[in-house]
PDB file of C-alpha atoms in Angstrom:
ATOM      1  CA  UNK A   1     -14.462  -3.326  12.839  1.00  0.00           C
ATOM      2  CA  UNK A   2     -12.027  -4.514  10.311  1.00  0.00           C
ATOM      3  CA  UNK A   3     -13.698  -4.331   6.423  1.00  0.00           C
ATOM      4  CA  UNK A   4     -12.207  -5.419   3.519  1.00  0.00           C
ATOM      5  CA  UNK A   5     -11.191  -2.262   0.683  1.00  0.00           C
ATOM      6  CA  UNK A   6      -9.938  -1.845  -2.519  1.00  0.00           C
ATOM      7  CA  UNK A   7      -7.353  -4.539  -3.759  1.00  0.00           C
ATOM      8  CA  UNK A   8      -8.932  -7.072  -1.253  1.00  0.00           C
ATOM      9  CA  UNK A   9      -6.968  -5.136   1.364  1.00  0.00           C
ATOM     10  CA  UNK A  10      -8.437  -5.184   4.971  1.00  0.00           C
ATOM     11  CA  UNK A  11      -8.701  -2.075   7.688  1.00  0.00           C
ATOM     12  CA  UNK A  12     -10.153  -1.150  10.562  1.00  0.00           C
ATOM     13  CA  UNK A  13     -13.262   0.597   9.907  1.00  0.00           C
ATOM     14  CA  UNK A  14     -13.928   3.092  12.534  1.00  0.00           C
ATOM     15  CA  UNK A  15     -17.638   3.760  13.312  1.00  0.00           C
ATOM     16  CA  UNK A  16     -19.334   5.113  16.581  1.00  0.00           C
ATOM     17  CA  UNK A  17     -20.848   1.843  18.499  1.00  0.00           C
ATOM     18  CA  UNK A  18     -24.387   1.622  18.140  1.00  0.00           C
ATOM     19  CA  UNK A  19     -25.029  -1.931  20.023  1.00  0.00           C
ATOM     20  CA  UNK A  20     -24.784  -3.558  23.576  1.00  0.00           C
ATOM     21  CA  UNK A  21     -21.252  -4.760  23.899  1.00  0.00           C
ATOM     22  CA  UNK A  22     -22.151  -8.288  24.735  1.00  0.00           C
ATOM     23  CA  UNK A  23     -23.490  -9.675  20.836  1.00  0.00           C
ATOM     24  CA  UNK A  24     -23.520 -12.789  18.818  1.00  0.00           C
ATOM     25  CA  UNK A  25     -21.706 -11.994  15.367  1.00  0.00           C
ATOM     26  CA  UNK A  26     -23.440 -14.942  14.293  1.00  0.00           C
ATOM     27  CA  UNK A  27     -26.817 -12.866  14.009  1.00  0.00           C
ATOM     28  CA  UNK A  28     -25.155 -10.753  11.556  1.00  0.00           C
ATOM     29  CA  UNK A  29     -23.857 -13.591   9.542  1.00  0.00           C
ATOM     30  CA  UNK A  30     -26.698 -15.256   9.656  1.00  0.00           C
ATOM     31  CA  UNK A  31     -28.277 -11.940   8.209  1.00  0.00           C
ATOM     32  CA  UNK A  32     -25.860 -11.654   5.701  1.00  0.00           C
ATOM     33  CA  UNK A  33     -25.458 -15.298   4.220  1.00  0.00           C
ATOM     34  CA  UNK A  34     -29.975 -14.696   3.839  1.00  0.00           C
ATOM     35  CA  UNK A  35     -29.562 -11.605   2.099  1.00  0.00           C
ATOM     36  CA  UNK A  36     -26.468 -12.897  -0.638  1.00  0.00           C
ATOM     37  CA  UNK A  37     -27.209 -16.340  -1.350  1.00  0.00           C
ATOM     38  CA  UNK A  38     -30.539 -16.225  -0.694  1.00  0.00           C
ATOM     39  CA  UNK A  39     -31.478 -12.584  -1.578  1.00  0.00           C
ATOM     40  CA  UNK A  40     -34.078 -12.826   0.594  1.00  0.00           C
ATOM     41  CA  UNK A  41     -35.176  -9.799   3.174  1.00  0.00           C
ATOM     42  CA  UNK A  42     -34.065 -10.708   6.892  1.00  0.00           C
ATOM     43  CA  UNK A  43     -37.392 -10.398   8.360  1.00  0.00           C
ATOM     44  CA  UNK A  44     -40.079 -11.148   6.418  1.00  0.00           C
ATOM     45  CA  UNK A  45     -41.452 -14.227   3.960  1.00  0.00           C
ATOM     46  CA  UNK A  46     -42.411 -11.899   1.454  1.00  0.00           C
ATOM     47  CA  UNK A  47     -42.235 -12.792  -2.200  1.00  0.00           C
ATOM     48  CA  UNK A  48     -39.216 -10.941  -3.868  1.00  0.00           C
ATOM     49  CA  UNK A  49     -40.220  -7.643  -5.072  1.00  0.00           C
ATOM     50  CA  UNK A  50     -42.516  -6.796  -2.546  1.00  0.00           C
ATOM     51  CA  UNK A  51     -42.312  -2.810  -2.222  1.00  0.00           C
ATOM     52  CA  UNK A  52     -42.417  -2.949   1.423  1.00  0.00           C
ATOM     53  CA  UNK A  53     -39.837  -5.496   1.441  1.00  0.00           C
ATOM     54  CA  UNK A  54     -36.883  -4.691   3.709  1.00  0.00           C
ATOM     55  CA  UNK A  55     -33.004  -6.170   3.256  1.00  0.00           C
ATOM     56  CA  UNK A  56     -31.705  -5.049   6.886  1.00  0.00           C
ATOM     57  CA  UNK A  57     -32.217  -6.086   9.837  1.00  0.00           C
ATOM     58  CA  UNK A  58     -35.225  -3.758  11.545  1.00  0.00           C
ATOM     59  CA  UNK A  59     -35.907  -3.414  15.404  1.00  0.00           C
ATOM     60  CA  UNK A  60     -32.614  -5.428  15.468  1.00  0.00           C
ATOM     61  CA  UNK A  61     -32.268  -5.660  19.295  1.00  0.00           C
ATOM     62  CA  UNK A  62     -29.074  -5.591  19.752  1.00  0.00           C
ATOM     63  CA  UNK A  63     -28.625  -1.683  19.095  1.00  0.00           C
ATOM     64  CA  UNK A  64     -28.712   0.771  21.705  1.00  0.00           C
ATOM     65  CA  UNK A  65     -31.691   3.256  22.256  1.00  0.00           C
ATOM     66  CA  UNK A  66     -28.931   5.879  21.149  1.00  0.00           C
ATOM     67  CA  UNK A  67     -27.781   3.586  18.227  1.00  0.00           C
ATOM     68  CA  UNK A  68     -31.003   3.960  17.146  1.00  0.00           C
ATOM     69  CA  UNK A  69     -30.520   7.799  16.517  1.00  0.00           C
ATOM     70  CA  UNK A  70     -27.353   7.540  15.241  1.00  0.00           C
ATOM     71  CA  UNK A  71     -28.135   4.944  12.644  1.00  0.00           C
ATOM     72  CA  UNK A  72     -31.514   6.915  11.622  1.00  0.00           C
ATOM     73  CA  UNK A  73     -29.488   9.813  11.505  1.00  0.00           C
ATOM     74  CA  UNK A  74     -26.028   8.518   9.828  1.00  0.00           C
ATOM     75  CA  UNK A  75     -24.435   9.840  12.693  1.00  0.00           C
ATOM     76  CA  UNK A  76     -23.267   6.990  13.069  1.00  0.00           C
ATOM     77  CA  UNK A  77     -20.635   7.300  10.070  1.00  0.00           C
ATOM     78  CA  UNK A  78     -18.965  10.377  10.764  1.00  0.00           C
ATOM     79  CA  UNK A  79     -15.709   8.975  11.945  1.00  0.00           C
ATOM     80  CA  UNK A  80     -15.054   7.184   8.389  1.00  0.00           C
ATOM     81  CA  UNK A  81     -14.121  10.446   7.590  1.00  0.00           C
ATOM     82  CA  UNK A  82     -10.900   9.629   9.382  1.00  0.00           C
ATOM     83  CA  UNK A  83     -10.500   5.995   7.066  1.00  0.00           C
ATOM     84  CA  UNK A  84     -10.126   8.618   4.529  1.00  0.00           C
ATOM     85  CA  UNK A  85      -7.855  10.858   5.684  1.00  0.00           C
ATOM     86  CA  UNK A  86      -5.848   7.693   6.033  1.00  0.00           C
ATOM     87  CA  UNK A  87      -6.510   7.349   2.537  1.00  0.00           C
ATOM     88  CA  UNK A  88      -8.118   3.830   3.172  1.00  0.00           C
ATOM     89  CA  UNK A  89     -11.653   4.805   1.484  1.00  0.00           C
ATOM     90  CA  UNK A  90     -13.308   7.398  -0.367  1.00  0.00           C
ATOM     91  CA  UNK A  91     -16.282   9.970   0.594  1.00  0.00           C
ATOM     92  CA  UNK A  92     -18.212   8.219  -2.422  1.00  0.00           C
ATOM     93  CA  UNK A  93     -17.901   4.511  -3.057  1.00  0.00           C
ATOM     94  CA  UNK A  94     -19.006   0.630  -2.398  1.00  0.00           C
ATOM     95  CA  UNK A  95     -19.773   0.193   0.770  1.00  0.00           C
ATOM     96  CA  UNK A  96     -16.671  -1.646   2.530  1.00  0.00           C
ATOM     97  CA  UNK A  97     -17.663  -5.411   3.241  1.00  0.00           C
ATOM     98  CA  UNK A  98     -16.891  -7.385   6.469  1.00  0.00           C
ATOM     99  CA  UNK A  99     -14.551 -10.398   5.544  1.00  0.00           C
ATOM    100  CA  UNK A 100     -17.192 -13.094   6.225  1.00  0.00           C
ATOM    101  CA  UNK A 101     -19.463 -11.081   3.387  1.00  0.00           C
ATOM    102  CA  UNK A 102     -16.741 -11.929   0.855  1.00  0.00           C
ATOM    103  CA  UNK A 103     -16.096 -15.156   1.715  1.00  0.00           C
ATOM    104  CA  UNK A 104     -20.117 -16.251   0.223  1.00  0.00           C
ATOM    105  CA  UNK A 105     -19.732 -13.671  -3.000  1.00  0.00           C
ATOM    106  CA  UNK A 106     -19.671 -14.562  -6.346  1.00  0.00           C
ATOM    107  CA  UNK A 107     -16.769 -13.776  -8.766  1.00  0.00           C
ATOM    108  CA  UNK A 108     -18.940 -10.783 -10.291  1.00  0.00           C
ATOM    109  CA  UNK A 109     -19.328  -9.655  -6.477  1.00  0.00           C
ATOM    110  CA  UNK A 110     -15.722  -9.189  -6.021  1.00  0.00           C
ATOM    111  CA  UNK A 111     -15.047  -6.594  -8.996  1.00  0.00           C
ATOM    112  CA  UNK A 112     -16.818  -3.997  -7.117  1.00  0.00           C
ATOM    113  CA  UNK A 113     -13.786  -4.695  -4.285  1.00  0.00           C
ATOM    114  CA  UNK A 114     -11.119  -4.090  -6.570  1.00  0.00           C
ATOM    115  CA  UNK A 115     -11.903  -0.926  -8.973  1.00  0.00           C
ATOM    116  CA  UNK A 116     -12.304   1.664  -6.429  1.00  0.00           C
ATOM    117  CA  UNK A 117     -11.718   2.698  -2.696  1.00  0.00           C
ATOM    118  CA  UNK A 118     -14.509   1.808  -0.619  1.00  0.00           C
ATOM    119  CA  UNK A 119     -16.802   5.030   0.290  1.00  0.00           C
ATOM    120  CA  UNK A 120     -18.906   6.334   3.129  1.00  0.00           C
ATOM    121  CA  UNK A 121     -21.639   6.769   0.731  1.00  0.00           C
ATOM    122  CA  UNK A 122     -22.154   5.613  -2.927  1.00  0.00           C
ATOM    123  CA  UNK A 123     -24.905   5.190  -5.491  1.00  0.00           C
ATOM    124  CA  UNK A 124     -26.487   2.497  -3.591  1.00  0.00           C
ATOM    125  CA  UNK A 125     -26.679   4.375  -0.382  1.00  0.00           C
ATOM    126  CA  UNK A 126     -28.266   7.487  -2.887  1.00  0.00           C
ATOM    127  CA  UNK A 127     -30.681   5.045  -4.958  1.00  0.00           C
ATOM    128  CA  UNK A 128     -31.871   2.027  -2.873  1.00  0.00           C
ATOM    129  CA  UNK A 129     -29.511   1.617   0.738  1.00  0.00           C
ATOM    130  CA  UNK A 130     -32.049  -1.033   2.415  1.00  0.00           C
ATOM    131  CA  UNK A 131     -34.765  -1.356  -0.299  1.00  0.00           C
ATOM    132  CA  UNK A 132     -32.615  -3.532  -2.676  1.00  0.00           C
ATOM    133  CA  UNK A 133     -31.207  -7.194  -2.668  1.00  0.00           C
ATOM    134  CA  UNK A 134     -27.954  -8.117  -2.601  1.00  0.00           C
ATOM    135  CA  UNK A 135     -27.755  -8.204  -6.365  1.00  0.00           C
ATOM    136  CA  UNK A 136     -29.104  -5.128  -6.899  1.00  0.00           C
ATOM    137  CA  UNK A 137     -26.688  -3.191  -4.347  1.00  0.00           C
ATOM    138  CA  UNK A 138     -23.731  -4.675  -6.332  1.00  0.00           C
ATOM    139  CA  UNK A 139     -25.218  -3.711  -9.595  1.00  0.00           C
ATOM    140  CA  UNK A 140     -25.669  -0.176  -8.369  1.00  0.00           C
ATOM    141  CA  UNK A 141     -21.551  -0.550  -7.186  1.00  0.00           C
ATOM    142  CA  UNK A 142     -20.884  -1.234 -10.739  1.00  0.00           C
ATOM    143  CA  UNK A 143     -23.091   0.605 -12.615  1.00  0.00           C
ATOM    144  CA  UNK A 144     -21.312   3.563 -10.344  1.00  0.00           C
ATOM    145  CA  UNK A 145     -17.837   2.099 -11.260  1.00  0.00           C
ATOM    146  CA  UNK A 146     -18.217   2.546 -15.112  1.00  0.00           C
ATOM    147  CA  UNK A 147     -20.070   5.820 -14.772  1.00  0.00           C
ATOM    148  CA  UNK A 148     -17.727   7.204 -12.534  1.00  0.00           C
ATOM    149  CA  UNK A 149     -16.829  10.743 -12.941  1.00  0.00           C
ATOM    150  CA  UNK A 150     -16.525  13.820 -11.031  1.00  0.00           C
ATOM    151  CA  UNK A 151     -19.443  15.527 -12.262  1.00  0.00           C
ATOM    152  CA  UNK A 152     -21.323  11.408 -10.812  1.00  0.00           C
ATOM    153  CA  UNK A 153     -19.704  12.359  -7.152  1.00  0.00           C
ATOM    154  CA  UNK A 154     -20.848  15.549  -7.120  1.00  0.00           C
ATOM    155  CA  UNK A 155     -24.436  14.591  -7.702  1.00  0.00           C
ATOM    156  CA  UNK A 156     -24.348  11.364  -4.907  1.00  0.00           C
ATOM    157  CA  UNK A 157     -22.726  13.902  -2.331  1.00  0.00           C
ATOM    158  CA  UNK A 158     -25.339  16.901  -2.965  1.00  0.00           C
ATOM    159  CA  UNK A 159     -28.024  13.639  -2.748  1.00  0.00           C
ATOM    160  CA  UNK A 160     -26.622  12.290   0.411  1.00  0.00           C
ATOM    161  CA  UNK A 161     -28.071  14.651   2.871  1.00  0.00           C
ATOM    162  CA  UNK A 162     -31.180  14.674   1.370  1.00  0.00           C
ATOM    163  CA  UNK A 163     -31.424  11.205   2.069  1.00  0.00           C
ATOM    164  CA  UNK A 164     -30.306  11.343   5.420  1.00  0.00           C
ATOM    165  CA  UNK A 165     -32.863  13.596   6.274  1.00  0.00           C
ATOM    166  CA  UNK A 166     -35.645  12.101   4.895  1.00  0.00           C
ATOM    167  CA  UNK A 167     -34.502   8.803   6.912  1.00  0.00           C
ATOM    168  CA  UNK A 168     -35.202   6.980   3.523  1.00  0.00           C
ATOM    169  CA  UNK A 169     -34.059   3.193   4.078  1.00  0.00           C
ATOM    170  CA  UNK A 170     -32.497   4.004   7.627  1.00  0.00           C
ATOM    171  CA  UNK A 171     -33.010   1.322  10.225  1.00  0.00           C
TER     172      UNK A 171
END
């Protein structure tokens, strides 16, 4: 899937396929253009701030019975490890944005594109992954940006598999 990194520079983000081959991309942009401009959760009518409230797509349909494992899991990540040997992201960063995504963002939006490689997992991922709105997420990006230091990565990595494992905001 190509993703847009650091610099506005686009790859091809490599991730195990969790959905039926046959899907309308439009679902996803519909998804996405809801949760940035509108910052509203993709499948509920719940007022903003609900606790329960959820900003990904859940039961999506189009993933596999296997998908659903691997995305619960975060197996489904594992061969970004590979985007950065190729030194096109980070273990610990933003999350790398489809070019569609970037097309609706604000100017604030973009600086967490060009400060730092894009990462398999980041503060957001750590603090809210699918609890937060759009906003938020990006806040977190920055907030991670200006804090950044080794002692910051450390803590998100040793957090990471906690998180995994407790499934907390995996969908």
């Amino acid at each position: 899937q190509e993703r847009i990194g650091q610099y506005g520079e686009r790859f091809t983000f490599l991730k195990f396929r969790t959905m039926y081959i046959n899907n309308d991309p439009k679902v996803h942009q519909e998804y996405i253009n809801k949760f940035i401009l509108e910052q509203k959760s993709y499948d509920t009518n719940e007022k903003k701030g609900n606790k329960d409230e959820v900003f990904k797509i859940k039961d999506d349909p189009r993933v596999t019975f296997v998908g659903k494992f691997l995305r619960k899991t975060s197996l489904d990540e594992l061969p970004q490890f590979l985007n950065v040997l190729k030194g096109e992201m980070s273990i610990v960063g933003p999350r790398p944005p489809v070019p569609y995504e970037v097309k609706i963002y604000d100017i604030w939006h973009k600086r967490r594109l060009m400060e730092v490689k894009p990462g398999i997992t980041g503060l957001w991922q750590t603090k809210g992954r699918s609890s937060t709105t759009f906003d938020e997420m990006v806040r977190l990006d920055i907030r991670y940006i200006i804090g950044w230091s080794v002692w910051l990565d450390i803590k998100i990595i040793l957090l990471t598999p906690w998180v995994v494992l407790t499934g907390k905001g995996a969908y």
